[in-house]
Amino acid sequence: AQRVTQPEKLLSVFKGAPVELKCNYSYSGSPELFWYVQYSRQRLQLLLRHISRESIKGFTADLNKGETSFHLKKPFAQEEDSAMYYCATNNAGNMLTFGGGTRLMVKP
Amino acid sequence: EADIYQTPRYLVIGTGKKITLECSQTMGHDKMYWYQQDPGMELHLIHYSYGVNSTEKGDLSSESTVSRIRTEHFPLTLESARPSHTSQYLCASSARGNTEAFFGQGTRLTVV
């Protein structure tokens, strides 16, 4: 069965510092990977997907098949980036499996 | 406006009661899902549907049941609520062939 692991429950950084949220996956096929974000009092929403290879709100994520990782990075964190971040992958039935989530806190 | 709606947002109910959590979407999506989320924890898929009259159980075993009589409606029912059912329930939908899921606001259920 596929599995997504986010080793950090909480990540706290200062404004302007680089941030990296870790995600590792186990999947036998060719996975499609996503990062979802949930800001305070808002619904869960898609942040980015690896096939798009785009930068959203300054965030990027690179799929590393050798390390089975899909870490989310941003060079300079902003206070408005504070949120819960979930890494997710699909399975053969195109159903999303989510990791445990990482709470990012950006301090002023 | 195309959206996905969940009602109620909050529900406190006594043990043994029957409850139905409502989920409706006006996005024209074929696929719909229910996830269970405990605070700061993983989202676990408990039910999904590919379309009308299609329902499947997800990765996490759940005592709840679902139905999909209409494309836009995917209610979740608990016949006899227990304190162990206390959680947040998220409904989501996606278009056929597209894995990106759109989520509702969620229903926070407390069983006392």
PDB file of N, CA and C in Angstrom, chain A:
ATOM      1  N   ALA A   1       0.846  -1.190   0.000  1.00  0.00           N
ATOM      2  CA  ALA A   1       0.000   0.000   0.000  1.00  0.00           C
ATOM      3  C   ALA A   1       0.884   1.243   0.000  1.00  0.00           C
ATOM      4  N   GLN A   2       0.377   2.256  -0.662  1.00  0.00           N
ATOM      5  CA  GLN A   2       1.162   3.478  -0.719  1.00  0.00           C
ATOM      6  C   GLN A   2       1.114   4.171   0.636  1.00  0.00           C
ATOM      7  N   ARG A   3       2.155   4.946   0.926  1.00  0.00           N
ATOM      8  CA  ARG A   3       2.235   5.645   2.194  1.00  0.00           C
ATOM      9  C   ARG A   3       2.989   6.949   1.987  1.00  0.00           C
ATOM     10  N   VAL A   4       2.571   7.974   2.702  1.00  0.00           N
ATOM     11  CA  VAL A   4       3.226   9.273   2.644  1.00  0.00           C
ATOM     12  C   VAL A   4       3.649   9.639   4.056  1.00  0.00           C
ATOM     13  N   THR A   5       4.896  10.014   4.215  1.00  0.00           N
ATOM     14  CA  THR A   5       5.436  10.336   5.530  1.00  0.00           C
ATOM     15  C   THR A   5       5.931  11.768   5.574  1.00  0.00           C
ATOM     16  N   GLN A   6       5.437  12.495   6.541  1.00  0.00           N
ATOM     17  CA  GLN A   6       5.943  13.844   6.803  1.00  0.00           C
ATOM     18  C   GLN A   6       6.536  13.792   8.210  1.00  0.00           C
ATOM     19  N   PRO A   7       7.865  13.754   8.322  1.00  0.00           N
ATOM     20  CA  PRO A   7       8.494  13.474   9.619  1.00  0.00           C
ATOM     21  C   PRO A   7       8.327  14.573  10.661  1.00  0.00           C
ATOM     22  N   GLU A   8       8.064  15.785  10.228  1.00  0.00           N
ATOM     23  CA  GLU A   8       7.972  16.897  11.185  1.00  0.00           C
ATOM     24  C   GLU A   8       6.513  17.277  11.403  1.00  0.00           C
ATOM     25  N   LYS A   9       6.071  17.231  12.661  1.00  0.00           N
ATOM     26  CA  LYS A   9       4.720  17.681  12.983  1.00  0.00           C
ATOM     27  C   LYS A   9       4.653  19.200  13.003  1.00  0.00           C
ATOM     28  N   LEU A  10       5.753  19.807  13.442  1.00  0.00           N
ATOM     29  CA  LEU A  10       5.794  21.260  13.600  1.00  0.00           C
ATOM     30  C   LEU A  10       7.142  21.772  13.115  1.00  0.00           C
ATOM     31  N   LEU A  11       7.095  22.849  12.339  1.00  0.00           N
ATOM     32  CA  LEU A  11       8.311  23.502  11.872  1.00  0.00           C
ATOM     33  C   LEU A  11       8.156  24.990  12.138  1.00  0.00           C
ATOM     34  N   SER A  12       9.077  25.537  12.907  1.00  0.00           N
ATOM     35  CA  SER A  12       9.009  26.942  13.287  1.00  0.00           C
ATOM     36  C   SER A  12      10.242  27.667  12.768  1.00  0.00           C
ATOM     37  N   VAL A  13      10.020  28.724  11.992  1.00  0.00           N
ATOM     38  CA  VAL A  13      11.129  29.495  11.426  1.00  0.00           C
ATOM     39  C   VAL A  13      10.828  30.982  11.599  1.00  0.00           C
ATOM     40  N   PHE A  14      11.874  31.791  11.457  1.00  0.00           N
ATOM     41  CA  PHE A  14      11.687  33.238  11.485  1.00  0.00           C
ATOM     42  C   PHE A  14      11.417  33.755  10.086  1.00  0.00           C
ATOM     43  N   LYS A  15      10.676  34.837  10.025  1.00  0.00           N
ATOM     44  CA  LYS A  15      10.396  35.502   8.756  1.00  0.00           C
ATOM     45  C   LYS A  15      11.691  35.767   8.006  1.00  0.00           C
ATOM     46  N   GLY A  16      11.684  35.460   6.709  1.00  0.00           N
ATOM     47  CA  GLY A  16      12.859  35.672   5.889  1.00  0.00           C
ATOM     48  C   GLY A  16      13.800  34.483   5.828  1.00  0.00           C
ATOM     49  N   ALA A  17      13.601  33.504   6.702  1.00  0.00           N
ATOM     50  CA  ALA A  17      14.465  32.323   6.705  1.00  0.00           C
ATOM     51  C   ALA A  17      13.988  31.331   5.655  1.00  0.00           C
ATOM     52  N   PRO A  18      14.886  30.470   5.169  1.00  0.00           N
ATOM     53  CA  PRO A  18      14.440  29.428   4.227  1.00  0.00           C
ATOM     54  C   PRO A  18      13.644  28.364   4.969  1.00  0.00           C
ATOM     55  N   VAL A  19      12.748  27.740   4.240  1.00  0.00           N
ATOM     56  CA  VAL A  19      11.941  26.684   4.848  1.00  0.00           C
ATOM     57  C   VAL A  19      11.893  25.478   3.918  1.00  0.00           C
ATOM     58  N   GLU A  20      11.945  24.312   4.527  1.00  0.00           N
ATOM     59  CA  GLU A  20      11.820  23.062   3.772  1.00  0.00           C
ATOM     60  C   GLU A  20      10.932  22.115   4.562  1.00  0.00           C
ATOM     61  N   LEU A  21       9.824  21.728   3.974  1.00  0.00           N
ATOM     62  CA  LEU A  21       8.926  20.758   4.597  1.00  0.00           C
ATOM     63  C   LEU A  21       9.151  19.425   3.901  1.00  0.00           C
ATOM     64  N   LYS A  22       9.475  18.425   4.688  1.00  0.00           N
ATOM     65  CA  LYS A  22       9.873  17.141   4.121  1.00  0.00           C
ATOM     66  C   LYS A  22       8.678  16.226   3.858  1.00  0.00           C
ATOM     67  N   CYS A  23       8.804  15.477   2.775  1.00  0.00           N
ATOM     68  CA  CYS A  23       7.793  14.496   2.411  1.00  0.00           C
ATOM     69  C   CYS A  23       8.487  13.322   1.747  1.00  0.00           C
ATOM     70  N   ASN A  24       8.230  12.129   2.237  1.00  0.00           N
ATOM     71  CA  ASN A  24       8.710  10.906   1.600  1.00  0.00           C
ATOM     72  C   ASN A  24       7.520  10.011   1.303  1.00  0.00           C
ATOM     73  N   TYR A  25       7.616   9.285   0.213  1.00  0.00           N
ATOM     74  CA  TYR A  25       6.502   8.451  -0.182  1.00  0.00           C
ATOM     75  C   TYR A  25       6.974   7.042  -0.501  1.00  0.00           C
ATOM     76  N   SER A  26       6.064   6.121  -0.446  1.00  0.00           N
ATOM     77  CA  SER A  26       6.342   4.760  -0.891  1.00  0.00           C
ATOM     78  C   SER A  26       5.235   4.396  -1.858  1.00  0.00           C
ATOM     79  N   TYR A  27       5.623   4.092  -3.055  1.00  0.00           N
ATOM     80  CA  TYR A  27       4.632   3.779  -4.098  1.00  0.00           C
ATOM     81  C   TYR A  27       5.344   3.003  -5.190  1.00  0.00           C
ATOM     82  N   SER A  28       4.759   1.923  -5.619  1.00  0.00           N
ATOM     83  CA  SER A  28       5.430   1.050  -6.565  1.00  0.00           C
ATOM     84  C   SER A  28       5.340   1.551  -7.999  1.00  0.00           C
ATOM     85  N   GLY A  29       4.358   2.366  -8.310  1.00  0.00           N
ATOM     86  CA  GLY A  29       4.198   2.829  -9.683  1.00  0.00           C
ATOM     87  C   GLY A  29       4.849   4.182  -9.910  1.00  0.00           C
ATOM     88  N   SER A  30       4.313   4.914 -10.842  1.00  0.00           N
ATOM     89  CA  SER A  30       4.780   6.282 -11.105  1.00  0.00           C
ATOM     90  C   SER A  30       3.817   7.236 -10.409  1.00  0.00           C
ATOM     91  N   PRO A  31       4.205   7.756  -9.295  1.00  0.00           N
ATOM     92  CA  PRO A  31       3.249   8.537  -8.506  1.00  0.00           C
ATOM     93  C   PRO A  31       3.036   9.935  -9.047  1.00  0.00           C
ATOM     94  N   GLU A  32       1.886  10.456  -8.736  1.00  0.00           N
ATOM     95  CA  GLU A  32       1.639  11.879  -8.924  1.00  0.00           C
ATOM     96  C   GLU A  32       1.595  12.474  -7.518  1.00  0.00           C
ATOM     97  N   LEU A  33       2.350  13.523  -7.289  1.00  0.00           N
ATOM     98  CA  LEU A  33       2.489  14.068  -5.939  1.00  0.00           C
ATOM     99  C   LEU A  33       1.981  15.483  -5.851  1.00  0.00           C
ATOM    100  N   PHE A  34       1.459  15.827  -4.681  1.00  0.00           N
ATOM    101  CA  PHE A  34       0.816  17.100  -4.456  1.00  0.00           C
ATOM    102  C   PHE A  34       1.208  17.657  -3.083  1.00  0.00           C
ATOM    103  N   TRP A  35       1.115  18.959  -2.974  1.00  0.00           N
ATOM    104  CA  TRP A  35       1.121  19.613  -1.679  1.00  0.00           C
ATOM    105  C   TRP A  35      -0.191  20.378  -1.543  1.00  0.00           C
ATOM    106  N   TYR A  36      -0.884  20.089  -0.428  1.00  0.00           N
ATOM    107  CA  TYR A  36      -2.095  20.821  -0.077  1.00  0.00           C
ATOM    108  C   TYR A  36      -1.788  21.695   1.137  1.00  0.00           C
ATOM    109  N   VAL A  37      -2.525  22.804   1.255  1.00  0.00           N
ATOM    110  CA  VAL A  37      -2.303  23.731   2.374  1.00  0.00           C
ATOM    111  C   VAL A  37      -3.647  24.074   3.000  1.00  0.00           C
ATOM    112  N   GLN A  38      -3.621  24.235   4.309  1.00  0.00           N
ATOM    113  CA  GLN A  38      -4.840  24.643   5.024  1.00  0.00           C
ATOM    114  C   GLN A  38      -4.485  25.810   5.939  1.00  0.00           C
ATOM    115  N   TYR A  39      -4.895  27.011   5.533  1.00  0.00           N
ATOM    116  CA  TYR A  39      -4.698  28.188   6.363  1.00  0.00           C
ATOM    117  C   TYR A  39      -5.755  28.204   7.463  1.00  0.00           C
ATOM    118  N   SER A  40      -5.481  28.980   8.502  1.00  0.00           N
ATOM    119  CA  SER A  40      -6.393  29.037   9.647  1.00  0.00           C
ATOM    120  C   SER A  40      -7.803  29.402   9.211  1.00  0.00           C
ATOM    121  N   ARG A  41      -8.766  28.579   9.625  1.00  0.00           N
ATOM    122  CA  ARG A  41     -10.191  28.812   9.350  1.00  0.00           C
ATOM    123  C   ARG A  41     -10.534  28.762   7.864  1.00  0.00           C
ATOM    124  N   GLN A  42      -9.668  28.178   7.049  1.00  0.00           N
ATOM    125  CA  GLN A  42      -9.983  28.012   5.629  1.00  0.00           C
ATOM    126  C   GLN A  42      -9.973  26.530   5.271  1.00  0.00           C
ATOM    127  N   ARG A  43     -10.535  26.226   4.139  1.00  0.00           N
ATOM    128  CA  ARG A  43     -10.585  24.831   3.724  1.00  0.00           C
ATOM    129  C   ARG A  43      -9.262  24.388   3.125  1.00  0.00           C
ATOM    130  N   LEU A  44      -9.081  23.089   3.104  1.00  0.00           N
ATOM    131  CA  LEU A  44      -7.902  22.501   2.492  1.00  0.00           C
ATOM    132  C   LEU A  44      -7.919  22.799   0.988  1.00  0.00           C
ATOM    133  N   GLN A  45      -6.780  23.207   0.450  1.00  0.00           N
ATOM    134  CA  GLN A  45      -6.719  23.547  -0.968  1.00  0.00           C
ATOM    135  C   GLN A  45      -5.384  23.129  -1.553  1.00  0.00           C
ATOM    136  N   LEU A  46      -5.397  22.891  -2.859  1.00  0.00           N
ATOM    137  CA  LEU A  46      -4.179  22.485  -3.550  1.00  0.00           C
ATOM    138  C   LEU A  46      -3.191  23.647  -3.611  1.00  0.00           C
ATOM    139  N   LEU A  47      -1.949  23.377  -3.259  1.00  0.00           N
ATOM    140  CA  LEU A  47      -0.891  24.377  -3.383  1.00  0.00           C
ATOM    141  C   LEU A  47      -0.139  24.163  -4.705  1.00  0.00           C
ATOM    142  N   LEU A  48       0.383  22.959  -4.894  1.00  0.00           N
ATOM    143  CA  LEU A  48       1.037  22.671  -6.173  1.00  0.00           C
ATOM    144  C   LEU A  48       1.100  21.160  -6.401  1.00  0.00           C
ATOM    145  N   ARG A  49       1.351  20.792  -7.650  1.00  0.00           N
ATOM    146  CA  ARG A  49       1.473  19.383  -8.035  1.00  0.00           C
ATOM    147  C   ARG A  49       2.751  19.236  -8.843  1.00  0.00           C
ATOM    148  N   HIS A  50       3.391  18.095  -8.720  1.00  0.00           N
ATOM    149  CA  HIS A  50       4.743  17.986  -9.276  1.00  0.00           C
ATOM    150  C   HIS A  50       4.741  18.032 -10.802  1.00  0.00           C
ATOM    151  N   ILE A  51       3.662  17.590 -11.439  1.00  0.00           N
ATOM    152  CA  ILE A  51       3.689  17.565 -12.900  1.00  0.00           C
ATOM    153  C   ILE A  51       3.618  18.968 -13.482  1.00  0.00           C
ATOM    154  N   SER A  52       3.181  19.928 -12.678  1.00  0.00           N
ATOM    155  CA  SER A  52       3.063  21.293 -13.188  1.00  0.00           C
ATOM    156  C   SER A  52       4.408  22.003 -13.216  1.00  0.00           C
ATOM    157  N   ARG A  53       5.310  21.561 -12.334  1.00  0.00           N
ATOM    158  CA  ARG A  53       6.643  22.160 -12.250  1.00  0.00           C
ATOM    159  C   ARG A  53       6.574  23.683 -12.123  1.00  0.00           C
ATOM    160  N   GLU A  54       5.652  24.146 -11.315  1.00  0.00           N
ATOM    161  CA  GLU A  54       5.491  25.588 -11.177  1.00  0.00           C
ATOM    162  C   GLU A  54       5.785  26.026  -9.758  1.00  0.00           C
ATOM    163  N   SER A  55       5.951  27.319  -9.597  1.00  0.00           N
ATOM    164  CA  SER A  55       6.162  27.903  -8.283  1.00  0.00           C
ATOM    165  C   SER A  55       4.886  28.639  -7.892  1.00  0.00           C
ATOM    166  N   ILE A  56       4.360  28.288  -6.731  1.00  0.00           N
ATOM    167  CA  ILE A  56       3.141  28.916  -6.243  1.00  0.00           C
ATOM    168  C   ILE A  56       3.463  29.612  -4.924  1.00  0.00           C
ATOM    169  N   LYS A  57       3.182  30.902  -4.856  1.00  0.00           N
ATOM    170  CA  LYS A  57       3.441  31.693  -3.641  1.00  0.00           C
ATOM    171  C   LYS A  57       4.901  31.560  -3.204  1.00  0.00           C
ATOM    172  N   GLY A  58       5.794  31.372  -4.171  1.00  0.00           N
ATOM    173  CA  GLY A  58       7.212  31.257  -3.874  1.00  0.00           C
ATOM    174  C   GLY A  58       7.655  29.860  -3.483  1.00  0.00           C
ATOM    175  N   PHE A  59       6.715  28.912  -3.387  1.00  0.00           N
ATOM    176  CA  PHE A  59       7.034  27.536  -3.034  1.00  0.00           C
ATOM    177  C   PHE A  59       7.335  26.714  -4.282  1.00  0.00           C
ATOM    178  N   THR A  60       8.289  25.807  -4.149  1.00  0.00           N
ATOM    179  CA  THR A  60       8.584  24.835  -5.188  1.00  0.00           C
ATOM    180  C   THR A  60       8.765  23.472  -4.527  1.00  0.00           C
ATOM    181  N   ALA A  61       8.592  22.444  -5.330  1.00  0.00           N
ATOM    182  CA  ALA A  61       8.819  21.085  -4.833  1.00  0.00           C
ATOM    183  C   ALA A  61       9.340  20.245  -5.983  1.00  0.00           C
ATOM    184  N   ASP A  62      10.384  19.519  -5.746  1.00  0.00           N
ATOM    185  CA  ASP A  62      10.991  18.677  -6.768  1.00  0.00           C
ATOM    186  C   ASP A  62      10.831  17.215  -6.393  1.00  0.00           C
ATOM    187  N   LEU A  63      10.384  16.441  -7.364  1.00  0.00           N
ATOM    188  CA  LEU A  63      10.239  15.013  -7.155  1.00  0.00           C
ATOM    189  C   LEU A  63      11.604  14.352  -7.314  1.00  0.00           C
ATOM    190  N   ASN A  64      12.063  13.648  -6.294  1.00  0.00           N
ATOM    191  CA  ASN A  64      13.318  12.907  -6.335  1.00  0.00           C
ATOM    192  C   ASN A  64      12.985  11.422  -6.234  1.00  0.00           C
ATOM    193  N   LYS A  65      12.959  10.765  -7.387  1.00  0.00           N
ATOM    194  CA  LYS A  65      12.552   9.358  -7.394  1.00  0.00           C
ATOM    195  C   LYS A  65      13.570   8.474  -6.688  1.00  0.00           C
ATOM    196  N   GLY A  66      14.849   8.842  -6.767  1.00  0.00           N
ATOM    197  CA  GLY A  66      15.875   8.043  -6.107  1.00  0.00           C
ATOM    198  C   GLY A  66      15.697   8.021  -4.591  1.00  0.00           C
ATOM    199  N   GLU A  67      15.339   9.160  -4.030  1.00  0.00           N
ATOM    200  CA  GLU A  67      15.139   9.258  -2.586  1.00  0.00           C
ATOM    201  C   GLU A  67      13.665   9.139  -2.208  1.00  0.00           C
ATOM    202  N   THR A  68      12.817   8.944  -3.200  1.00  0.00           N
ATOM    203  CA  THR A  68      11.348   8.912  -3.010  1.00  0.00           C
ATOM    204  C   THR A  68      10.914  10.063  -2.112  1.00  0.00           C
ATOM    205  N   SER A  69      11.293  11.266  -2.521  1.00  0.00           N
ATOM    206  CA  SER A  69      10.953  12.442  -1.726  1.00  0.00           C
ATOM    207  C   SER A  69      10.315  13.505  -2.604  1.00  0.00           C
ATOM    208  N   PHE A  70       9.590  14.394  -1.953  1.00  0.00           N
ATOM    209  CA  PHE A  70       8.919  15.506  -2.648  1.00  0.00           C
ATOM    210  C   PHE A  70       8.864  16.664  -1.662  1.00  0.00           C
ATOM    211  N   HIS A  71      10.026  17.161  -1.280  1.00  0.00           N
ATOM    212  CA  HIS A  71      10.111  18.195  -0.257  1.00  0.00           C
ATOM    213  C   HIS A  71       9.649  19.537  -0.802  1.00  0.00           C
ATOM    214  N   LEU A  72       8.978  20.296   0.037  1.00  0.00           N
ATOM    215  CA  LEU A  72       8.466  21.624  -0.317  1.00  0.00           C
ATOM    216  C   LEU A  72       9.430  22.679   0.211  1.00  0.00           C
ATOM    217  N   LYS A  73       9.794  23.622  -0.648  1.00  0.00           N
ATOM    218  CA  LYS A  73      10.805  24.602  -0.257  1.00  0.00           C
ATOM    219  C   LYS A  73      10.373  26.017  -0.594  1.00  0.00           C
ATOM    220  N   LYS A  74      10.875  26.942   0.210  1.00  0.00           N
ATOM    221  CA  LYS A  74      10.695  28.355  -0.076  1.00  0.00           C
ATOM    222  C   LYS A  74      11.915  29.085   0.473  1.00  0.00           C
ATOM    223  N   PRO A  75      12.559  29.928  -0.329  1.00  0.00           N
ATOM    224  CA  PRO A  75      13.813  30.545   0.119  1.00  0.00           C
ATOM    225  C   PRO A  75      13.628  31.563   1.242  1.00  0.00           C
ATOM    226  N   PHE A  76      12.503  32.264   1.256  1.00  0.00           N
ATOM    227  CA  PHE A  76      12.301  33.318   2.266  1.00  0.00           C
ATOM    228  C   PHE A  76      10.864  33.219   2.789  1.00  0.00           C
ATOM    229  N   ALA A  77      10.713  32.688   3.977  1.00  0.00           N
ATOM    230  CA  ALA A  77       9.374  32.481   4.541  1.00  0.00           C
ATOM    231  C   ALA A  77       8.727  33.810   4.925  1.00  0.00           C
ATOM    232  N   GLN A  78       7.409  33.873   4.735  1.00  0.00           N
ATOM    233  CA  GLN A  78       6.614  35.029   5.132  1.00  0.00           C
ATOM    234  C   GLN A  78       5.622  34.610   6.216  1.00  0.00           C
ATOM    235  N   GLU A  79       5.177  35.579   7.015  1.00  0.00           N
ATOM    236  CA  GLU A  79       4.254  35.253   8.099  1.00  0.00           C
ATOM    237  C   GLU A  79       2.965  34.633   7.572  1.00  0.00           C
ATOM    238  N   GLU A  80       2.530  35.079   6.396  1.00  0.00           N
ATOM    239  CA  GLU A  80       1.291  34.546   5.836  1.00  0.00           C
ATOM    240  C   GLU A  80       1.428  33.106   5.343  1.00  0.00           C
ATOM    241  N   ASP A  81       2.643  32.565   5.372  1.00  0.00           N
ATOM    242  CA  ASP A  81       2.837  31.156   5.013  1.00  0.00           C
ATOM    243  C   ASP A  81       2.476  30.216   6.157  1.00  0.00           C
ATOM    244  N   SER A  82       2.250  30.762   7.335  1.00  0.00           N
ATOM    245  CA  SER A  82       1.895  29.927   8.479  1.00  0.00           C
ATOM    246  C   SER A  82       0.605  29.171   8.192  1.00  0.00           C
ATOM    247  N   ALA A  83       0.650  27.849   8.277  1.00  0.00           N
ATOM    248  CA  ALA A  83      -0.492  27.005   7.903  1.00  0.00           C
ATOM    249  C   ALA A  83      -0.124  25.554   8.150  1.00  0.00           C
ATOM    250  N   MET A  84      -1.101  24.673   7.902  1.00  0.00           N
ATOM    251  CA  MET A  84      -0.851  23.229   7.882  1.00  0.00           C
ATOM    252  C   MET A  84      -0.589  22.820   6.440  1.00  0.00           C
ATOM    253  N   TYR A  85       0.445  22.045   6.234  1.00  0.00           N
ATOM    254  CA  TYR A  85       0.808  21.593   4.895  1.00  0.00           C
ATOM    255  C   TYR A  85       0.740  20.064   4.851  1.00  0.00           C
ATOM    256  N   TYR A  86       0.064  19.568   3.825  1.00  0.00           N
ATOM    257  CA  TYR A  86      -0.086  18.127   3.658  1.00  0.00           C
ATOM    258  C   TYR A  86       0.479  17.704   2.309  1.00  0.00           C
ATOM    259  N   CYS A  87       1.325  16.694   2.356  1.00  0.00           N
ATOM    260  CA  CYS A  87       1.809  16.059   1.146  1.00  0.00           C
ATOM    261  C   CYS A  87       0.850  14.921   0.791  1.00  0.00           C
ATOM    262  N   ALA A  88       0.621  14.693  -0.486  1.00  0.00           N
ATOM    263  CA  ALA A  88      -0.325  13.656  -0.883  1.00  0.00           C
ATOM    264  C   ALA A  88       0.129  12.988  -2.177  1.00  0.00           C
ATOM    265  N   THR A  89      -0.280  11.754  -2.354  1.00  0.00           N
ATOM    266  CA  THR A  89      -0.014  11.042  -3.591  1.00  0.00           C
ATOM    267  C   THR A  89      -1.256  10.277  -3.985  1.00  0.00           C
ATOM    268  N   ASN A  90      -1.360   9.936  -5.269  1.00  0.00           N
ATOM    269  CA  ASN A  90      -2.521   9.185  -5.702  1.00  0.00           C
ATOM    270  C   ASN A  90      -2.186   7.708  -5.770  1.00  0.00           C
ATOM    271  N   ASN A  91      -3.204   6.904  -5.953  1.00  0.00           N
ATOM    272  CA  ASN A  91      -2.978   5.475  -6.169  1.00  0.00           C
ATOM    273  C   ASN A  91      -3.579   5.094  -7.516  1.00  0.00           C
ATOM    274  N   ALA A  92      -3.582   3.819  -7.800  1.00  0.00           N
ATOM    275  CA  ALA A  92      -4.048   3.375  -9.109  1.00  0.00           C
ATOM    276  C   ALA A  92      -5.494   3.783  -9.360  1.00  0.00           C
ATOM    277  N   GLY A  93      -6.251   3.925  -8.291  1.00  0.00           N
ATOM    278  CA  GLY A  93      -7.640   4.346  -8.436  1.00  0.00           C
ATOM    279  C   GLY A  93      -7.812   5.842  -8.409  1.00  0.00           C
ATOM    280  N   ASN A  94      -6.684   6.561  -8.486  1.00  0.00           N
ATOM    281  CA  ASN A  94      -6.706   8.018  -8.442  1.00  0.00           C
ATOM    282  C   ASN A  94      -7.317   8.580  -7.180  1.00  0.00           C
ATOM    283  N   MET A  95      -7.128   7.892  -6.074  1.00  0.00           N
ATOM    284  CA  MET A  95      -7.569   8.401  -4.782  1.00  0.00           C
ATOM    285  C   MET A  95      -6.363   8.945  -4.044  1.00  0.00           C
ATOM    286  N   LEU A  96      -6.529  10.089  -3.414  1.00  0.00           N
ATOM    287  CA  LEU A  96      -5.424  10.735  -2.726  1.00  0.00           C
ATOM    288  C   LEU A  96      -5.159  10.113  -1.362  1.00  0.00           C
ATOM    289  N   THR A  97      -3.876   9.843  -1.095  1.00  0.00           N
ATOM    290  CA  THR A  97      -3.437   9.439   0.227  1.00  0.00           C
ATOM    291  C   THR A  97      -2.596  10.566   0.799  1.00  0.00           C
ATOM    292  N   PHE A  98      -2.924  10.994   2.003  1.00  0.00           N
ATOM    293  CA  PHE A  98      -2.262  12.142   2.606  1.00  0.00           C
ATOM    294  C   PHE A  98      -1.269  11.729   3.677  1.00  0.00           C
ATOM    295  N   GLY A  99      -0.249  12.561   3.860  1.00  0.00           N
ATOM    296  CA  GLY A  99       0.652  12.412   4.978  1.00  0.00           C
ATOM    297  C   GLY A  99       0.037  13.003   6.228  1.00  0.00           C
ATOM    298  N   GLY A 100       0.806  12.933   7.332  1.00  0.00           N
ATOM    299  CA  GLY A 100       0.286  13.388   8.614  1.00  0.00           C
ATOM    300  C   GLY A 100       0.201  14.890   8.771  1.00  0.00           C
ATOM    301  N   GLY A 101       0.831  15.616   7.857  1.00  0.00           N
ATOM    302  CA  GLY A 101       0.761  17.065   7.933  1.00  0.00           C
ATOM    303  C   GLY A 101       1.892  17.669   8.740  1.00  0.00           C
ATOM    304  N   THR A 102       2.318  18.864   8.349  1.00  0.00           N
ATOM    305  CA  THR A 102       3.317  19.637   9.092  1.00  0.00           C
ATOM    306  C   THR A 102       2.755  21.027   9.331  1.00  0.00           C
ATOM    307  N   ARG A 103       2.782  21.445  10.577  1.00  0.00           N
ATOM    308  CA  ARG A 103       2.348  22.813  10.882  1.00  0.00           C
ATOM    309  C   ARG A 103       3.540  23.739  10.768  1.00  0.00           C
ATOM    310  N   LEU A 104       3.466  24.685   9.855  1.00  0.00           N
ATOM    311  CA  LEU A 104       4.529  25.676   9.678  1.00  0.00           C
ATOM    312  C   LEU A 104       4.145  26.955  10.417  1.00  0.00           C
ATOM    313  N   MET A 105       5.030  27.376  11.294  1.00  0.00           N
ATOM    314  CA  MET A 105       4.837  28.645  11.994  1.00  0.00           C
ATOM    315  C   MET A 105       5.971  29.579  11.614  1.00  0.00           C
ATOM    316  N   VAL A 106       5.628  30.726  11.064  1.00  0.00           N
ATOM    317  CA  VAL A 106       6.627  31.714  10.683  1.00  0.00           C
ATOM    318  C   VAL A 106       6.529  32.877  11.670  1.00  0.00           C
ATOM    319  N   LYS A 107       7.583  33.050  12.423  1.00  0.00           N
ATOM    320  CA  LYS A 107       7.599  34.061  13.482  1.00  0.00           C
ATOM    321  C   LYS A 107       8.142  35.377  12.943  1.00  0.00           C
ATOM    322  N   PRO A 108       7.600  36.502  13.443  1.00  0.00           N
ATOM    323  CA  PRO A 108       8.039  37.811  12.930  1.00  0.00           C
ATOM    324  C   PRO A 108       9.462  38.154  13.362  1.00  0.00           C
TER     325      PRO A 108
END
